[in-house]
Tab-separated table of C-alpha atoms in Angstrom:
chain	number	residue	atom	x	y	z
A	27	MET	CA	-63.967	-126.296	-82.229
A	28	GLU	CA	-62.829	-129.870	-81.571
A	29	ARG	CA	-62.420	-129.604	-77.788
A	30	LYS	CA	-64.579	-132.092	-75.934
A	31	VAL	CA	-67.061	-131.829	-73.111
A	32	ARG	CA	-68.211	-134.984	-71.328
A	33	LEU	CA	-70.597	-136.449	-68.856
A	34	ILE	CA	-69.684	-135.638	-65.297
A	35	PRO	CA	-68.342	-139.059	-64.203
A	36	TYR	CA	-71.016	-141.098	-62.477
A	37	GLN	CA	-71.441	-144.584	-61.089
A	38	VAL	CA	-74.182	-147.091	-61.889
A	39	MET	CA	-74.968	-148.755	-58.570
A	40	ALA	CA	-77.622	-151.223	-59.783
A	41	GLU	CA	-80.213	-151.790	-62.492
A	42	VAL	CA	-83.770	-152.667	-61.465
A	43	GLU	CA	-86.543	-154.273	-63.527
A	44	GLU	CA	-89.597	-153.006	-61.670
A	45	VAL	CA	-90.262	-150.511	-58.872
A	46	THR	CA	-93.204	-148.567	-57.481
A	47	GLU	CA	-92.069	-145.790	-55.193
A	48	VAL	CA	-91.328	-142.146	-54.690
A	49	PRO	CA	-87.494	-142.071	-54.685
A	50	LYS	CA	-85.905	-141.051	-51.385
A	51	GLY	CA	-84.143	-138.065	-52.952
A	52	VAL	CA	-87.460	-136.683	-54.209
A	53	GLU	CA	-88.872	-137.053	-50.696
A	54	MET	CA	-85.784	-135.537	-49.047
A	55	ILE	CA	-86.233	-132.213	-50.791
A	56	GLN	CA	-89.925	-132.247	-49.758
A	57	SER	CA	-91.406	-132.426	-53.263
A	58	PRO	CA	-94.510	-134.469	-52.294
A	59	LYS	CA	-95.512	-131.761	-49.785
A	60	VAL	CA	-95.663	-129.234	-52.647
A	61	TRP	CA	-97.684	-131.406	-55.045
A	62	GLU	CA	-100.948	-130.324	-53.400
A	63	LYS	CA	-100.253	-126.838	-54.779
A	64	THR	CA	-98.412	-127.615	-58.015
A	65	LYS	CA	-96.711	-130.434	-59.882
A	66	GLY	CA	-94.943	-128.136	-62.333
A	67	LYS	CA	-97.589	-128.100	-65.067
A	68	GLY	CA	-96.775	-125.664	-67.856
A	69	ILE	CA	-93.077	-125.344	-66.955
A	70	THR	CA	-90.598	-126.579	-69.592
A	71	ILE	CA	-87.184	-127.995	-68.680
A	72	ALA	CA	-84.615	-128.484	-71.444
A	73	ILE	CA	-82.366	-131.436	-70.579
A	74	LEU	CA	-78.990	-131.168	-72.330
A	75	ASP	CA	-77.646	-134.692	-72.073
A	76	THR	CA	-77.375	-138.028	-73.919
A	77	GLY	CA	-80.996	-138.010	-75.088
A	78	CYS	CA	-83.852	-139.985	-73.554
A	79	ASP	CA	-85.666	-143.313	-73.708
A	80	LEU	CA	-88.646	-141.799	-75.521
A	81	THR	CA	-90.930	-144.788	-74.945
A	82	HIS	CA	-90.290	-145.209	-71.213
A	83	PRO	CA	-93.728	-145.470	-69.543
A	84	ASP	CA	-92.757	-142.931	-66.866
A	85	LEU	CA	-91.467	-140.349	-69.378
A	86	LYS	CA	-93.314	-140.553	-72.693
A	87	GLN	CA	-96.171	-138.313	-71.502
A	88	ARG	CA	-93.763	-135.609	-70.355
A	89	ILE	CA	-91.704	-135.215	-73.531
A	90	ILE	CA	-92.900	-132.366	-75.778
A	91	GLY	CA	-90.080	-132.435	-78.334
A	92	GLY	CA	-86.348	-132.244	-78.799
A	93	CYS	CA	-83.378	-132.160	-81.133
A	94	ASN	CA	-80.162	-134.109	-81.712
A	95	PHE	CA	-76.954	-132.090	-82.081
A	96	THR	CA	-74.560	-135.070	-81.973
A	97	ASN	CA	-73.220	-137.432	-84.659
A	98	ASP	CA	-75.345	-140.338	-83.379
A	99	ASP	CA	-77.843	-141.664	-85.953
A	100	LYS	CA	-75.783	-139.956	-88.681
A	101	GLY	CA	-76.573	-136.563	-87.182
A	102	ASN	CA	-80.333	-136.871	-87.770
A	103	LYS	CA	-81.730	-133.971	-85.736
A	104	THR	CA	-85.102	-135.660	-85.259
A	105	ILE	CA	-83.668	-138.714	-83.454
A	106	TYR	CA	-82.787	-137.849	-79.865
A	107	LYS	CA	-82.841	-141.364	-78.475
A	108	ASP	CA	-80.614	-142.259	-75.517
A	109	TYR	CA	-78.051	-145.050	-76.026
A	110	ASN	CA	-76.164	-144.276	-72.815
A	111	GLY	CA	-78.736	-144.175	-69.982
A	112	HIS	CA	-77.557	-141.001	-68.273
A	113	GLY	CA	-80.028	-138.626	-69.928
A	114	THR	CA	-82.953	-140.965	-69.236
A	115	HIS	CA	-81.991	-141.155	-65.556
A	116	VAL	CA	-81.792	-137.367	-65.271
A	117	ALA	CA	-85.173	-136.982	-67.004
A	118	GLY	CA	-86.869	-139.324	-64.530
A	119	THR	CA	-85.608	-137.437	-61.494
A	120	ILE	CA	-86.920	-134.191	-62.939
A	121	ALA	CA	-90.347	-135.227	-64.150
A	122	ALA	CA	-91.246	-138.927	-64.134
A	123	THR	CA	-95.052	-139.061	-64.297
A	124	ALA	CA	-97.124	-139.986	-61.251
A	125	ASN	CA	-98.801	-142.996	-62.902
A	126	GLN	CA	-99.056	-145.477	-60.011
A	127	GLN	CA	-96.022	-147.398	-61.276
A	128	GLY	CA	-92.275	-146.971	-61.519
A	129	VAL	CA	-90.882	-143.773	-59.990
A	130	VAL	CA	-92.122	-140.209	-59.602
A	131	GLY	CA	-90.044	-137.143	-60.459
A	132	VAL	CA	-89.698	-133.908	-58.502
A	133	ALA	CA	-92.071	-132.069	-60.893
A	134	PRO	CA	-94.241	-134.871	-62.314
A	135	GLU	CA	-96.337	-132.642	-64.590
A	136	ALA	CA	-93.529	-130.514	-66.055
A	137	ASN	CA	-92.708	-130.594	-69.773
A	138	LEU	CA	-89.415	-132.080	-70.960
A	139	LEU	CA	-87.494	-130.830	-73.988
A	140	ILE	CA	-84.869	-133.443	-74.872
A	141	VAL	CA	-81.750	-131.746	-76.252
A	142	LYS	CA	-79.182	-134.388	-77.184
A	143	VAL	CA	-75.712	-132.832	-76.963
A	144	LEU	CA	-73.709	-135.863	-75.808
A	145	ASP	CA	-73.293	-139.024	-77.880
A	146	LYS	CA	-73.710	-142.669	-76.883
A	147	ASN	CA	-70.260	-142.569	-75.242
A	148	GLY	CA	-71.191	-139.544	-73.126
A	149	SER	CA	-68.880	-137.235	-75.055
A	150	GLY	CA	-69.652	-134.084	-77.007
A	151	GLN	CA	-68.122	-131.129	-78.785
A	152	TYR	CA	-68.490	-127.673	-77.285
A	153	ASP	CA	-70.355	-126.434	-80.347
A	154	TRP	CA	-72.974	-129.164	-79.763
A	155	ILE	CA	-73.576	-127.780	-76.261
A	156	ILE	CA	-73.649	-124.197	-77.512
A	157	ASN	CA	-76.110	-125.101	-80.285
A	158	GLY	CA	-78.215	-126.981	-77.750
A	159	ILE	CA	-78.421	-123.977	-75.428
A	160	ASN	CA	-79.380	-121.730	-78.343
A	161	TYR	CA	-82.094	-124.237	-79.274
A	162	ALA	CA	-83.442	-124.207	-75.696
A	163	ILE	CA	-83.540	-120.398	-75.820
A	164	GLU	CA	-85.393	-120.465	-79.154
A	165	GLN	CA	-87.889	-122.988	-77.751
A	166	LYS	CA	-88.488	-120.660	-74.783
A	167	ALA	CA	-87.536	-123.216	-72.148
A	168	ASP	CA	-87.966	-122.070	-68.546
A	169	ILE	CA	-85.043	-124.091	-67.179
A	170	ILE	CA	-81.913	-125.669	-68.707
A	171	SER	CA	-80.486	-128.687	-66.868
A	172	MET	CA	-76.902	-129.755	-67.636
A	173	SER	CA	-75.258	-132.703	-65.883
A	174	LEU	CA	-72.106	-132.364	-67.969
A	175	GLY	CA	-68.824	-130.524	-67.889
A	176	GLY	CA	-65.182	-130.219	-68.697
A	177	PRO	CA	-62.005	-128.650	-67.314
A	178	GLU	CA	-61.854	-125.855	-69.905
A	179	ASP	CA	-63.340	-122.393	-69.508
A	180	VAL	CA	-64.629	-121.840	-73.063
A	181	PRO	CA	-65.672	-118.194	-73.663
A	182	GLU	CA	-68.255	-119.104	-76.327
A	183	LEU	CA	-69.982	-121.461	-73.874
A	184	HIS	CA	-69.965	-118.802	-71.162
A	185	GLU	CA	-71.450	-116.250	-73.555
A	186	VAL	CA	-74.382	-118.428	-74.602
A	187	ILE	CA	-75.141	-119.224	-70.953
A	188	GLN	CA	-75.190	-115.500	-70.233
A	189	LYS	CA	-77.592	-115.132	-73.172
A	190	ALA	CA	-79.882	-117.792	-71.683
A	191	VAL	CA	-79.905	-116.078	-68.284
A	192	ALA	CA	-80.596	-112.734	-69.979
A	193	ASN	CA	-83.670	-114.450	-71.449
A	194	ASN	CA	-84.796	-115.297	-67.891
A	195	ILE	CA	-83.882	-118.978	-68.248
A	196	LEU	CA	-82.573	-120.678	-65.115
A	197	VAL	CA	-79.410	-122.658	-65.950
A	198	VAL	CA	-78.674	-125.525	-63.555
A	199	CYS	CA	-75.340	-127.386	-63.735
A	200	ALA	CA	-73.525	-130.169	-61.902
A	201	ALA	CA	-70.624	-128.920	-59.792
A	202	GLY	CA	-68.469	-131.923	-60.787
A	203	ASN	CA	-67.129	-135.123	-59.259
A	204	GLU	CA	-63.439	-134.378	-58.735
A	205	GLY	CA	-63.859	-133.511	-55.053
A	206	ASP	CA	-61.819	-134.805	-52.117
A	207	GLY	CA	-64.345	-134.138	-49.365
A	208	GLN	CA	-62.416	-131.077	-48.184
A	209	GLY	CA	-63.757	-127.526	-48.286
A	210	SER	CA	-60.204	-126.171	-48.112
A	211	THR	CA	-59.391	-127.243	-51.680
A	212	ASP	CA	-60.982	-126.059	-54.929
A	213	GLU	CA	-62.031	-128.208	-57.882
A	214	PHE	CA	-63.508	-126.491	-60.927
A	215	ASP	CA	-65.617	-127.885	-63.749
A	216	PHE	CA	-67.281	-125.843	-66.486
A	217	PRO	CA	-70.000	-124.752	-67.044
A	218	GLY	CA	-70.724	-125.574	-63.378
A	219	SER	CA	-68.226	-122.985	-62.128
A	220	TYR	CA	-69.678	-120.035	-64.033
A	221	ASN	CA	-71.234	-117.483	-61.706
A	222	GLU	CA	-74.382	-117.225	-63.858
A	223	VAL	CA	-75.370	-120.883	-63.422
A	224	ILE	CA	-76.878	-122.583	-60.378
A	225	SER	CA	-74.085	-124.969	-59.412
A	226	VAL	CA	-75.216	-128.138	-57.626
A	227	GLY	CA	-73.151	-130.280	-55.292
A	228	ALA	CA	-74.133	-133.713	-53.979
A	229	ILE	CA	-75.090	-135.175	-50.606
A	230	ASN	CA	-75.952	-138.742	-49.683
A	231	LEU	CA	-79.314	-139.889	-48.355
A	232	GLU	CA	-78.096	-139.222	-44.794
A	233	ARG	CA	-77.442	-135.554	-45.648
A	234	HIS	CA	-73.659	-135.864	-45.604
A	235	ILE	CA	-71.601	-134.200	-48.325
A	236	SER	CA	-70.510	-136.695	-50.965
A	237	ASP	CA	-66.736	-137.136	-50.983
A	238	PHE	CA	-66.663	-136.774	-54.781
A	239	SER	CA	-68.563	-133.459	-54.868
A	240	ASN	CA	-66.477	-130.501	-56.082
A	241	SER	CA	-65.898	-127.623	-53.683
A	242	ASN	CA	-65.454	-124.000	-54.744
A	243	LYS	CA	-66.974	-120.599	-54.087
A	244	GLU	CA	-69.449	-120.972	-56.981
A	245	VAL	CA	-71.367	-123.922	-55.466
A	246	ASP	CA	-74.905	-122.636	-54.827
A	247	VAL	CA	-76.834	-125.564	-53.319
A	248	VAL	CA	-76.637	-129.297	-52.686
A	249	ALA	CA	-79.165	-132.072	-53.327
A	250	PRO	CA	-79.294	-135.875	-53.108
A	251	GLY	CA	-76.736	-137.431	-55.455
A	252	GLU	CA	-75.892	-140.900	-54.151
A	253	ASN	CA	-77.729	-144.142	-54.868
A	254	ILE	CA	-80.475	-142.249	-56.690
A	255	LEU	CA	-83.271	-144.366	-58.150
A	256	SER	CA	-84.684	-143.189	-61.478
A	257	THR	CA	-85.692	-144.225	-64.984
A	258	TYR	CA	-83.218	-146.042	-67.247
A	259	LEU	CA	-82.957	-147.592	-70.698
A	260	LYS	CA	-85.447	-150.113	-72.126
A	261	GLY	CA	-88.176	-149.093	-69.706
A	262	LYS	CA	-86.071	-150.131	-66.707
A	263	TYR	CA	-84.791	-148.317	-63.622
A	264	ALA	CA	-81.361	-147.855	-62.052
A	265	ARG	CA	-79.578	-146.420	-59.050
A	266	LEU	CA	-76.815	-143.972	-59.994
A	267	SER	CA	-74.466	-141.704	-58.042
A	268	GLY	CA	-72.848	-138.367	-58.932
A	269	THR	CA	-73.449	-134.621	-58.941
A	270	SER	CA	-75.184	-135.468	-62.237
A	271	MET	CA	-77.937	-137.014	-60.115
A	272	ALA	CA	-78.131	-134.063	-57.699
A	273	THR	CA	-78.618	-131.538	-60.513
A	274	PRO	CA	-82.024	-132.759	-61.774
A	275	HIS	CA	-83.418	-132.587	-58.232
A	276	VAL	CA	-82.737	-128.853	-58.330
A	277	SER	CA	-84.024	-128.435	-61.894
A	278	GLY	CA	-87.287	-130.124	-60.875
A	279	ALA	CA	-87.471	-128.079	-57.668
A	280	LEU	CA	-87.134	-124.877	-59.698
A	281	ALA	CA	-90.041	-125.967	-61.897
A	282	LEU	CA	-92.193	-126.227	-58.768
A	283	ILE	CA	-90.852	-122.927	-57.396
A	284	LYS	CA	-91.490	-121.111	-60.676
A	285	SER	CA	-95.048	-122.463	-60.821
A	286	LEU	CA	-95.721	-121.488	-57.193
A	287	SER	CA	-94.194	-118.038	-57.692
A	288	ASN	CA	-96.236	-117.362	-60.823
A	289	GLN	CA	-99.379	-118.137	-58.824
A	290	ALA	CA	-98.372	-116.074	-55.798
A	291	PHE	CA	-97.052	-112.989	-57.593
A	292	GLU	CA	-99.431	-113.211	-60.577
A	293	ARG	CA	-96.533	-112.512	-62.935
A	294	ASN	CA	-93.431	-114.193	-64.292
A	295	LEU	CA	-90.505	-113.636	-61.961
A	296	SER	CA	-87.095	-112.746	-63.361
A	297	GLU	CA	-84.182	-115.177	-63.202
A	298	PRO	CA	-82.588	-113.375	-60.196
A	299	GLU	CA	-85.941	-113.357	-58.385
A	300	LEU	CA	-86.412	-117.087	-58.967
A	301	TYR	CA	-82.869	-117.757	-57.771
A	302	ALA	CA	-83.715	-115.859	-54.576
A	303	GLN	CA	-86.840	-117.987	-54.154
A	304	LEU	CA	-84.670	-121.120	-54.457
A	305	ILE	CA	-82.201	-119.900	-51.839
A	306	ARG	CA	-85.097	-119.157	-49.462
A	307	ARG	CA	-85.890	-122.862	-49.738
A	308	THR	CA	-82.584	-124.233	-48.471
A	309	VAL	CA	-81.382	-125.458	-45.093
A	310	PRO	CA	-77.709	-125.314	-44.017
A	311	LEU	CA	-76.061	-128.629	-43.168
A	312	GLY	CA	-73.065	-127.254	-41.294
A	313	TYR	CA	-70.389	-127.679	-43.963
A	314	SER	CA	-68.142	-125.096	-45.573
A	315	PRO	CA	-70.007	-122.854	-48.049
A	316	LYS	CA	-67.524	-124.093	-50.656
A	317	LEU	CA	-68.992	-127.570	-50.196
A	318	GLU	CA	-72.677	-126.867	-49.603
A	319	GLY	CA	-73.206	-123.344	-50.915
A	320	ASN	CA	-76.425	-122.124	-49.277
A	321	GLY	CA	-77.338	-125.632	-48.123
A	322	MET	CA	-79.694	-128.445	-49.104
A	323	VAL	CA	-82.742	-127.668	-51.220
A	324	TYR	CA	-85.776	-128.076	-48.938
A	325	LEU	CA	-88.952	-126.922	-50.619
A	326	THR	CA	-91.006	-126.430	-47.451
A	327	ALA	CA	-88.388	-124.332	-45.616
A	328	VAL	CA	-90.370	-121.122	-46.201
A	329	ASP	CA	-93.599	-122.671	-44.847
A	330	TYR	CA	-91.734	-123.913	-41.791
A	331	LEU	CA	-90.329	-120.454	-41.022
A	332	VAL	CA	-93.759	-118.866	-41.465
A	333	ASN	CA	-95.227	-121.334	-38.969
A	334	VAL	CA	-92.432	-120.648	-36.469
A	335	PHE	CA	-92.991	-116.894	-36.851
A	336	ASN	CA	-96.748	-117.267	-36.347
A	337	GLU	CA	-96.249	-119.425	-33.260
A	338	THR	CA	-93.795	-116.897	-31.832
A	339	THR	CA	-96.184	-114.036	-32.581
A	340	ASN	CA	-99.029	-115.865	-30.832
A	341	VAL	CA	-96.899	-116.403	-27.767
A	342	VAL	CA	-95.998	-112.684	-27.656
A	343	ASN	CA	-99.631	-111.684	-28.073
A	344	VAL	CA	-100.655	-113.886	-25.163
């Protein structure tokens, strides 16, 4: 199977030596307001990407293991180091530790499983992705995050994703960056266009749909994907743009939602139930559903509606 899958194209806006802040995208989806209740402890996210900077001060405490499925480092499975930067950036958005320096991820106490399926050039074979998903299933990951894609609908890839979902694993994928800003046209990337995955489009920090974000009927939600500050190679930081950057916001949000739901329901929710809990925590932005799906992920949306209901009820009672 020599067909190739690749990184969803992305843009490096700037590299930064030192920062100390909660990134704006993490704040936009209301993550800090949830941290009083949970920071994602005990939830494992498998990141299928270019590997990770394993010694980055914001990430090294979060990484619990991993595996290399590429030809980098002569195919040594125990070396899942990132030579590209993309995987490290994604990892930081999901779960950079709250350590009073650098950046903080959406779920800063979640576990990261680093599954290297793309090489230093950001390219990979479909069997690497398939093997990586099987590995994540075997390791009992709660969430699989994939900021990658290709134009081909590969049945073997679809089947293993269905297997993951059947194992109650949430699969989150970038919608793709071939968009034209119009909801009237369709652009498809796989695996992001499979119905079983949670397909993520991008918005900018002003809540406008990113022109590059793919539109189609399989887009589920949108999240910040432009000028996103996160961890980068050699212990540094960078601002990147792309649906690749929106996806980890949703993966991290799902870690928080799963943790909250486990506490509230006192059981593990199924994949469809967790998806429903995600959709409850979205706000529409006024765009075509092909562009924004159910809207922007907004973790406190449920609390807001409860407060509105209670206020309305109090008024009626008076």
